[in-house]
Coordinates of C-alpha atoms and ligand atoms in Angstrom, one line a residue:
M659 CA 27.0 11.4 -21.8
F660 CA 26.0 11.7 -18.1
E661 CA 27.4 14.8 -17.3
T662 CA 24.1 16.4 -18.2
L663 CA 22.1 14.7 -15.6
K664 CA 20.8 16.5 -12.4
Q665 CA 20.5 14.8 -9.1
P666 CA 17.1 13.3 -8.9
A667 CA 14.9 14.5 -6.1
P668 CA 15.6 12.0 -3.1
D669 CA 12.7 9.7 -2.0
K670 CA 11.8 10.2 1.6
I671 CA 11.4 6.8 2.4
L672 CA 14.5 5.4 0.8
T673 CA 16.6 8.2 2.5
L674 CA 15.5 7.1 5.8
I675 CA 16.5 3.7 5.4
A676 CA 20.0 4.7 4.8
L677 CA 20.2 7.1 7.8
L678 CA 19.1 4.5 10.0
R679 CA 21.4 1.7 8.8
D680 CA 24.2 4.5 9.5
D681 CA 22.8 5.5 13.0
P682 CA 25.2 3.4 15.3
R683 CA 22.9 4.3 18.4
P684 CA 21.8 0.8 19.7
N685 CA 18.5 1.9 20.8
K686 CA 17.3 3.4 17.6
V687 CA 13.7 2.8 17.0
D688 CA 12.6 2.4 13.2
L689 CA 9.0 3.9 12.3
G690 CA 10.0 4.5 8.7
V691 CA 9.7 2.2 5.6
G692 CA 6.6 0.1 5.8
V693 CA 7.8 -3.3 6.6
Y694 CA 6.4 -5.4 9.1
K695 CA 8.6 -6.2 12.2
D696 CA 7.6 -8.7 15.0
R697 CA 8.4 -8.1 18.8
E698 CA 12.2 -9.0 18.2
G699 CA 12.4 -6.1 15.3
R700 CA 12.6 -9.0 13.0
T701 CA 10.9 -9.2 9.5
P702 CA 10.7 -13.1 9.5
I703 CA 9.8 -15.2 6.4
M704 CA 6.2 -16.4 7.3
Q705 CA 5.9 -20.0 7.8
S706 CA 3.4 -20.7 5.3
V707 CA 5.8 -18.9 2.7
R708 CA 8.8 -21.2 4.0
E709 CA 6.6 -24.4 3.5
A710 CA 5.4 -23.3 0.1
E711 CA 8.9 -22.4 -1.0
Q712 CA 9.8 -25.9 0.2
V713 CA 7.0 -27.3 -2.2
L714 CA 8.3 -25.2 -5.0
F715 CA 11.9 -26.5 -4.7
A716 CA 10.8 -30.1 -4.4
E717 CA 8.7 -29.9 -7.3
Q718 CA 9.7 -27.0 -10.0
T719 CA 11.3 -28.9 -12.8
T720 CA 12.2 -25.9 -15.1
K721 CA 12.6 -22.0 -15.1
T722 CA 11.7 -21.4 -18.5
Y723 CA 9.9 -18.4 -19.5
L724 CA 6.1 -18.3 -18.3
G725 CA 5.1 -15.3 -20.3
L726 CA 4.0 -11.7 -19.8
A727 CA 1.2 -12.5 -17.5
G728 CA 3.4 -14.4 -15.3
D729 CA 1.7 -17.2 -13.4
T730 CA -1.7 -17.3 -14.5
T731 CA -3.0 -19.3 -11.7
F732 CA -1.7 -16.9 -9.5
D733 CA -3.4 -14.3 -11.4
T734 CA -6.6 -16.0 -10.9
L735 CA -6.0 -16.5 -7.2
M736 CA -5.0 -12.9 -6.9
T737 CA -8.1 -11.5 -8.6
G738 CA -10.3 -13.8 -6.1
L739 CA -8.4 -12.6 -2.9
V740 CA -9.1 -9.1 -4.0
L741 CA -12.5 -8.9 -5.7
G742 CA -14.2 -12.0 -4.3
D743 CA -16.9 -12.6 -6.6
A744 CA -17.9 -9.0 -7.0
A745 CA -17.5 -8.9 -10.9
P746 CA -18.2 -11.4 -13.4
A747 CA -14.9 -13.4 -14.4
A748 CA -15.7 -12.6 -18.2
R749 CA -15.0 -9.1 -17.6
V750 CA -11.7 -9.2 -15.5
R751 CA -8.3 -9.7 -16.6
A752 CA -5.2 -9.9 -14.5
I753 CA -1.3 -10.1 -14.9
Q754 CA 1.6 -10.7 -12.4
T755 CA 3.6 -8.0 -12.0
P756 CA 7.2 -7.3 -10.2
G757 CA 5.6 -5.8 -6.6
G758 CA 2.6 -3.4 -6.7
S759 CA 4.7 -0.8 -8.0
G760 CA 5.2 -2.8 -11.2
A761 CA 1.1 -3.0 -11.1
L762 CA 0.6 0.6 -10.7
R763 CA 3.6 1.6 -13.4
I764 CA 2.1 -0.4 -16.1
L765 CA -1.7 0.3 -15.4
F766 CA -0.7 4.1 -15.3
D767 CA 1.1 3.4 -18.7
L768 CA -2.0 1.6 -20.0
L769 CA -4.3 4.6 -19.0
H770 CA -2.0 7.0 -20.9
R771 CA -2.3 4.7 -23.9
A772 CA -6.0 4.9 -23.7
K773 CA -6.6 8.1 -22.7
P774 CA -3.5 10.4 -22.7
D775 CA -5.7 13.6 -21.7
A776 CA -6.9 12.1 -18.6
T777 CA -5.9 13.7 -15.1
V778 CA -5.1 11.3 -12.1
W779 CA -6.4 12.5 -9.0
V780 CA -4.6 11.4 -5.6
S781 CA -5.5 12.0 -2.2
D782 CA -3.5 14.7 -0.4
P783 CA -1.3 13.1 1.1
T784 CA -0.4 10.2 -0.8
W785 CA 2.3 7.5 -1.0
P786 CA 5.3 9.4 -2.1
N787 CA 5.8 7.4 -5.0
H788 CA 2.3 7.4 -6.5
V789 CA 3.1 10.8 -8.3
P790 CA 6.6 10.1 -9.8
M791 CA 5.0 7.1 -11.6
I792 CA 2.1 9.1 -12.7
E793 CA 4.4 11.5 -14.3
A794 CA 6.6 8.9 -15.7
S795 CA 3.5 7.5 -17.5
G796 CA 3.1 11.0 -19.0
L797 CA -0.6 11.4 -17.2
A798 CA -1.3 14.7 -15.6
H799 CA -2.4 14.6 -11.6
A800 CA -4.1 16.7 -9.3
S801 CA -4.9 16.3 -5.6
Y802 CA -8.0 15.9 -3.7
P803 CA -8.3 16.7 -0.1
Y804 CA -8.2 13.6 2.1
F805 CA -6.7 14.0 5.5
D806 CA -7.4 16.5 8.7
A807 CA -4.4 16.3 10.4
T808 CA -5.8 18.0 13.7
T809 CA -8.5 15.3 14.0
G810 CA -6.8 12.6 12.1
T811 CA -9.9 11.9 10.1
V812 CA -10.9 11.8 6.5
R813 CA -11.9 15.1 5.2
F814 CA -14.8 13.4 3.4
E815 CA -17.2 16.4 2.2
A816 CA -14.0 18.3 0.9
M817 CA -12.8 15.2 -1.1
L818 CA -16.3 14.5 -2.5
A819 CA -16.2 18.2 -3.3
A820 CA -12.9 18.2 -5.2
L821 CA -13.8 15.1 -7.1
A822 CA -17.1 16.6 -8.3
Q823 CA -14.8 19.2 -10.3
A824 CA -12.9 16.2 -12.2
K825 CA -13.7 16.0 -15.9
P826 CA -15.3 12.7 -17.5
N827 CA -12.8 9.9 -17.8
D828 CA -10.3 11.1 -15.2
V829 CA -9.0 8.7 -13.0
V830 CA -9.4 8.6 -9.1
L831 CA -6.7 7.0 -7.3
L832 CA -8.2 5.3 -4.0
H833 CA -6.3 3.5 -1.3
G834 CA -8.3 0.1 -1.1
C835 CA -7.6 0.0 2.7
C836 CA -5.1 1.2 5.4
H837 CA -4.5 4.4 3.9
N838 CA -0.7 5.2 3.3
P839 CA 0.7 7.5 4.9
T840 CA -2.3 8.6 7.4
G841 CA -4.0 5.5 8.5
A842 CA -7.2 7.0 8.0
N843 CA -9.8 5.2 6.0
L844 CA -13.0 5.5 4.3
T845 CA -16.2 3.7 5.7
F846 CA -18.2 1.4 3.8
E847 CA -21.0 4.2 3.5
Q848 CA -18.3 6.6 2.2
W849 CA -17.2 4.1 -0.1
R850 CA -20.8 3.8 -1.4
A851 CA -21.0 7.6 -1.7
V852 CA -17.7 7.4 -3.7
G853 CA -18.9 5.1 -6.0
R854 CA -22.0 7.0 -6.7
L855 CA -20.0 10.2 -7.6
L856 CA -17.6 8.1 -9.9
L857 CA -20.6 7.0 -11.9
E858 CA -22.6 10.1 -12.1
K859 CA -19.4 12.2 -13.0
N860 CA -18.0 9.2 -15.2
L861 CA -14.9 9.1 -13.6
F862 CA -12.4 5.9 -13.6
P863 CA -11.4 4.2 -10.2
F864 CA -8.2 3.0 -9.7
V865 CA -7.7 1.3 -6.5
D866 CA -4.3 0.5 -4.9
I867 CA -4.4 -2.0 -2.3
A868 CA -1.3 -2.7 -0.7
Y869 CA -2.0 -3.6 2.4
Q870 CA -4.9 -6.1 2.5
G871 CA -5.3 -8.0 5.7
F872 CA -3.4 -5.4 7.7
G873 CA -6.5 -3.2 8.6
E874 CA -9.7 -5.1 9.6
G875 CA -9.3 -8.7 7.9
L876 CA -8.4 -10.0 4.6
D877 CA -12.4 -9.7 3.3
A878 CA -13.4 -6.5 5.1
D879 CA -10.3 -4.7 3.9
A880 CA -11.5 -5.5 0.5
A881 CA -15.1 -4.3 0.9
G882 CA -14.2 -0.8 -0.9
V883 CA -12.7 -2.1 -3.8
R884 CA -15.4 -5.1 -4.0
L885 CA -18.2 -2.5 -4.1
L886 CA -16.7 -0.5 -6.8
A887 CA -16.2 -3.5 -8.7
A888 CA -19.9 -4.7 -8.6
L889 CA -20.9 -1.1 -9.4
V890 CA -18.7 0.6 -12.3
P891 CA -18.3 -0.8 -15.8
A892 CA -14.4 -0.5 -15.5
M893 CA -11.5 0.1 -13.4
C894 CA -8.0 -0.9 -12.6
V895 CA -6.8 -2.4 -9.4
A896 CA -2.9 -2.6 -8.6
T897 CA -2.4 -5.1 -5.5
S898 CA 0.8 -6.3 -3.8
C899 CA 2.0 -9.2 -2.0
S900 CA 4.8 -7.4 -0.4
K901 CA 3.3 -6.8 3.0
N902 CA 0.8 -9.7 3.4
F903 CA 2.8 -12.4 2.5
S904 CA 6.0 -10.6 3.8
V905 CA 7.9 -11.3 0.3
Y906 CA 9.1 -7.9 -0.1
R907 CA 12.4 -8.4 -2.0
D908 CA 10.6 -11.1 -4.3
R909 CA 8.7 -8.4 -5.9
V910 CA 4.9 -9.9 -6.1
G911 CA 2.0 -7.8 -7.4
C912 CA -0.8 -7.9 -9.9
A913 CA -2.7 -5.6 -11.8
I914 CA -6.0 -6.2 -12.3
L915 CA -8.5 -4.6 -14.8
L916 CA -12.3 -4.5 -15.0
A917 CA -13.8 -3.7 -18.5
P918 CA -17.7 -3.3 -19.7
S919 CA -17.1 -6.5 -21.8
A920 CA -15.1 -9.5 -22.4
A921 CA -13.6 -8.2 -25.6
E922 CA -12.8 -4.7 -24.4
A923 CA -11.3 -6.6 -21.4
D924 CA -9.1 -8.8 -23.8
L925 CA -8.1 -5.9 -25.6
A926 CA -7.3 -3.5 -22.6
C927 CA -5.2 -6.9 -21.2
S928 CA -3.2 -7.3 -24.6
Q929 CA -2.1 -3.6 -24.2
L930 CA -1.0 -4.2 -20.7
G931 CA 1.0 -7.1 -21.9
S932 CA 2.5 -4.8 -24.4
V933 CA 3.2 -2.0 -21.9
A934 CA 5.1 -4.7 -19.6
R935 CA 6.9 -6.3 -22.6
A936 CA 8.4 -2.7 -23.5
N937 CA 9.3 -2.4 -19.9
Y938 CA 10.6 -5.5 -18.0
S939 CA 9.0 -8.0 -20.0
M940 CA 8.0 -10.9 -17.7
P941 CA 7.8 -10.8 -13.9
P942 CA 10.0 -12.5 -11.6
D943 CA 8.4 -15.8 -10.7
H944 CA 9.8 -17.2 -7.5
G945 CA 7.5 -15.1 -4.9
A946 CA 4.4 -15.3 -7.1
A947 CA 4.6 -19.1 -7.4
A948 CA 5.1 -19.6 -3.6
V949 CA 1.9 -17.2 -3.2
R950 CA 0.2 -19.3 -5.6
I951 CA 0.9 -22.4 -3.6
I952 CA -0.5 -21.0 -0.3
L953 CA -3.8 -19.6 -2.1
G954 CA -4.6 -22.6 -4.3
D955 CA -4.5 -25.0 -1.2
P956 CA -7.6 -24.7 1.4
A957 CA -5.2 -25.8 4.4
R958 CA -2.0 -23.6 3.1
R959 CA -4.6 -20.9 2.6
A960 CA -6.0 -21.2 6.2
A961 CA -2.6 -21.6 7.7
W962 CA -1.0 -18.0 6.1
T963 CA -4.8 -16.3 7.0
V964 CA -3.8 -17.3 11.0
E965 CA -0.6 -15.6 10.4
V966 CA -2.0 -12.3 8.5
D967 CA -4.5 -12.0 11.3
A968 CA -1.8 -12.3 14.2
I969 CA 0.2 -9.4 12.4
R970 CA -3.0 -7.4 12.3
A971 CA -3.7 -7.9 15.7
R972 CA -0.2 -7.0 16.7
M973 CA -0.3 -3.8 15.1
I974 CA -3.7 -3.0 16.6
A975 CA -2.1 -3.9 20.3
L976 CA 0.9 -1.4 19.5
R977 CA -1.9 1.3 18.1
E978 CA -3.6 1.0 21.2
G979 CA -0.5 0.8 23.6
L980 CA 0.9 4.0 21.8
A981 CA -2.1 6.0 22.1
A982 CA -2.8 5.1 25.7
A983 CA 1.0 6.2 26.4
L984 CA 0.3 9.3 24.6
R985 CA -2.8 10.1 26.6
K986 CA -0.7 9.6 29.6
H987 CA 2.1 11.9 28.8
T988 CA 0.0 14.8 27.2
G989 CA -2.9 14.5 29.3
T990 CA -5.1 14.9 26.4
E991 CA -6.9 12.7 23.7
R992 CA -4.9 14.6 21.0
F993 CA -3.3 11.3 19.8
D994 CA -6.4 8.7 20.4
F995 CA -6.8 8.6 16.5
V996 CA -3.7 6.4 16.7
A997 CA -5.9 3.7 17.9
R998 CA -8.8 4.1 15.8
H999 CA -6.4 4.4 12.5
R1000 CA -5.7 1.1 10.8
G1001 CA -3.2 -0.6 8.9
M1002 CA 0.7 0.0 9.0
F1003 CA 0.8 3.7 9.4
S1004 CA -0.5 6.9 11.0
R1005 CA 0.3 10.4 10.6
L1006 CA 0.9 12.0 13.9
G1007 CA 0.8 15.4 12.8
L1008 CA 4.5 16.6 14.0
S1009 CA 6.5 19.3 12.2
V1010 CA 9.5 18.4 10.1
E1011 CA 11.5 20.2 12.7
Q1012 CA 9.8 17.9 15.4
V1013 CA 10.7 14.8 13.1
H1014 CA 14.1 15.8 13.0
R1015 CA 14.7 16.3 16.8
L1016 CA 13.3 12.8 17.4
R1017 CA 15.6 11.5 14.8
A1018 CA 18.9 13.5 16.5
E1019 CA 17.4 13.6 20.2
H1020 CA 15.9 10.2 20.8
A1021 CA 17.2 8.0 17.6
I1022 CA 13.3 7.5 16.5
Y1023 CA 13.0 7.4 12.9
M1024 CA 9.9 8.4 10.9
V1025 CA 9.0 9.8 7.6
E1026 CA 9.4 13.8 7.6
D1027 CA 5.6 13.9 7.3
S1028 CA 5.4 12.3 10.8
R1029 CA 4.1 9.4 9.2
V1030 CA 5.0 6.1 11.8
N1031 CA 4.8 2.5 11.0
V1032 CA 3.2 1.1 13.9
A1033 CA 4.8 -2.6 13.6
G1034 CA 8.2 -0.8 14.1
L1035 CA 7.0 0.3 17.7
P1036 CA 9.0 -1.6 20.3
D1037 CA 6.3 -3.4 22.6
D1038 CA 8.4 -2.8 26.0
R1039 CA 9.4 0.9 25.1
L1040 CA 6.1 2.4 24.1
D1041 CA 6.1 4.7 27.3
D1042 CA 9.8 5.9 26.1
V1043 CA 8.4 6.6 22.6
A1044 CA 5.6 8.6 23.8
H1045 CA 7.9 10.4 26.5
A1046 CA 10.3 11.2 23.5
I1047 CA 7.2 12.4 21.2
V1048 CA 5.9 14.6 23.9
A1049 CA 9.3 15.7 24.7
V1050 CA 9.7 17.6 21.2
L1051 CA 6.2 19.1 20.9
Ligands
LIG2052 C1 6.3 2.3 2.4 O1 5.5 3.2 2.0 O2 7.0 2.5 3.4 C2 6.4 0.9 1.4 O3 5.6 1.2 0.4 C3 7.7 0.9 1.1 C4 8.2 2.0 -0.4 O4 8.6 1.5 -1.4 O5 7.9 3.2 0.1

């Protein structure tokens, strides 16, 4: 049976996890997978999550099935966290999913059911798992220019020019904030211009927002997606709690859709449920229940917000520290964009060979495209990391 199979193309990020695990060098630096790390290099359970889990443990009386939409209170709270009051509730539906990836996958499948001829436009570059998921859904894909590696900025005019070529009903995948892998983000004015283009060309926005709170703040990071939600008749949003609640392995996400009318929203949501049923059936409950306990309680929510704010502040400080160290070691402003980028990642603009040398000679791990997870930077060794980067240039 299985002898007919070929090895799948390895996922760059998952490959790196294995390489790092097998590296015995004690001073290794993990700037690979997008997982938050504290000063000690740990990925702790957030205090607000720990407390919510204790409430759950004390209060949960059954583990019977909840249904295809998972915890519907979680769905409502997540919709509020992402969209605020940007769109009328009557036109919005949401279902809980296994992580942000689960949301992406079932929404792509839904779009394939709705418009099998649509092309999904993704940023160049984008998260390496976007394209495999689009392909698995059966949709076509194309890319729009996004990142200028020499300046570390968004190629906005080129992006708009490419999207202007899309055909009506094509899907435009946008990173809601904290662009992965580049760290370069749209300004609010640029979101507005994208929104105008989407309306004018009758394109369908699909926002992937997996790092809300890690860029400028929980509300500021949702400004783009909220702008679109207030403007367009219909859209999809995939959101994740992996990062901002640090519940990576619990697989907590939410698929949100906006439709022109309540009736169409109901129709799309029932199709979304049927996609989920044919795939994994119902989402796991534990992490989403903890998130629901936090978001539904003003005091717990405020305490969680303080934790998210601290994570963001630490990443911004690390960005500034690395940019300063790189300025010192290069004697130039070449890497100043690291301080201006937001979110967990920046793309340094190194060659694959330079990335391999950093790994082999300095035990510094980053994705082959030179994406670094700034949260993995060791606070007390920024100078060493900058020195190593400059040594391979
Ligand atoms: C990342 O980009 O590193 C994360 O989203 C983890 C993953 O699944 O790739």
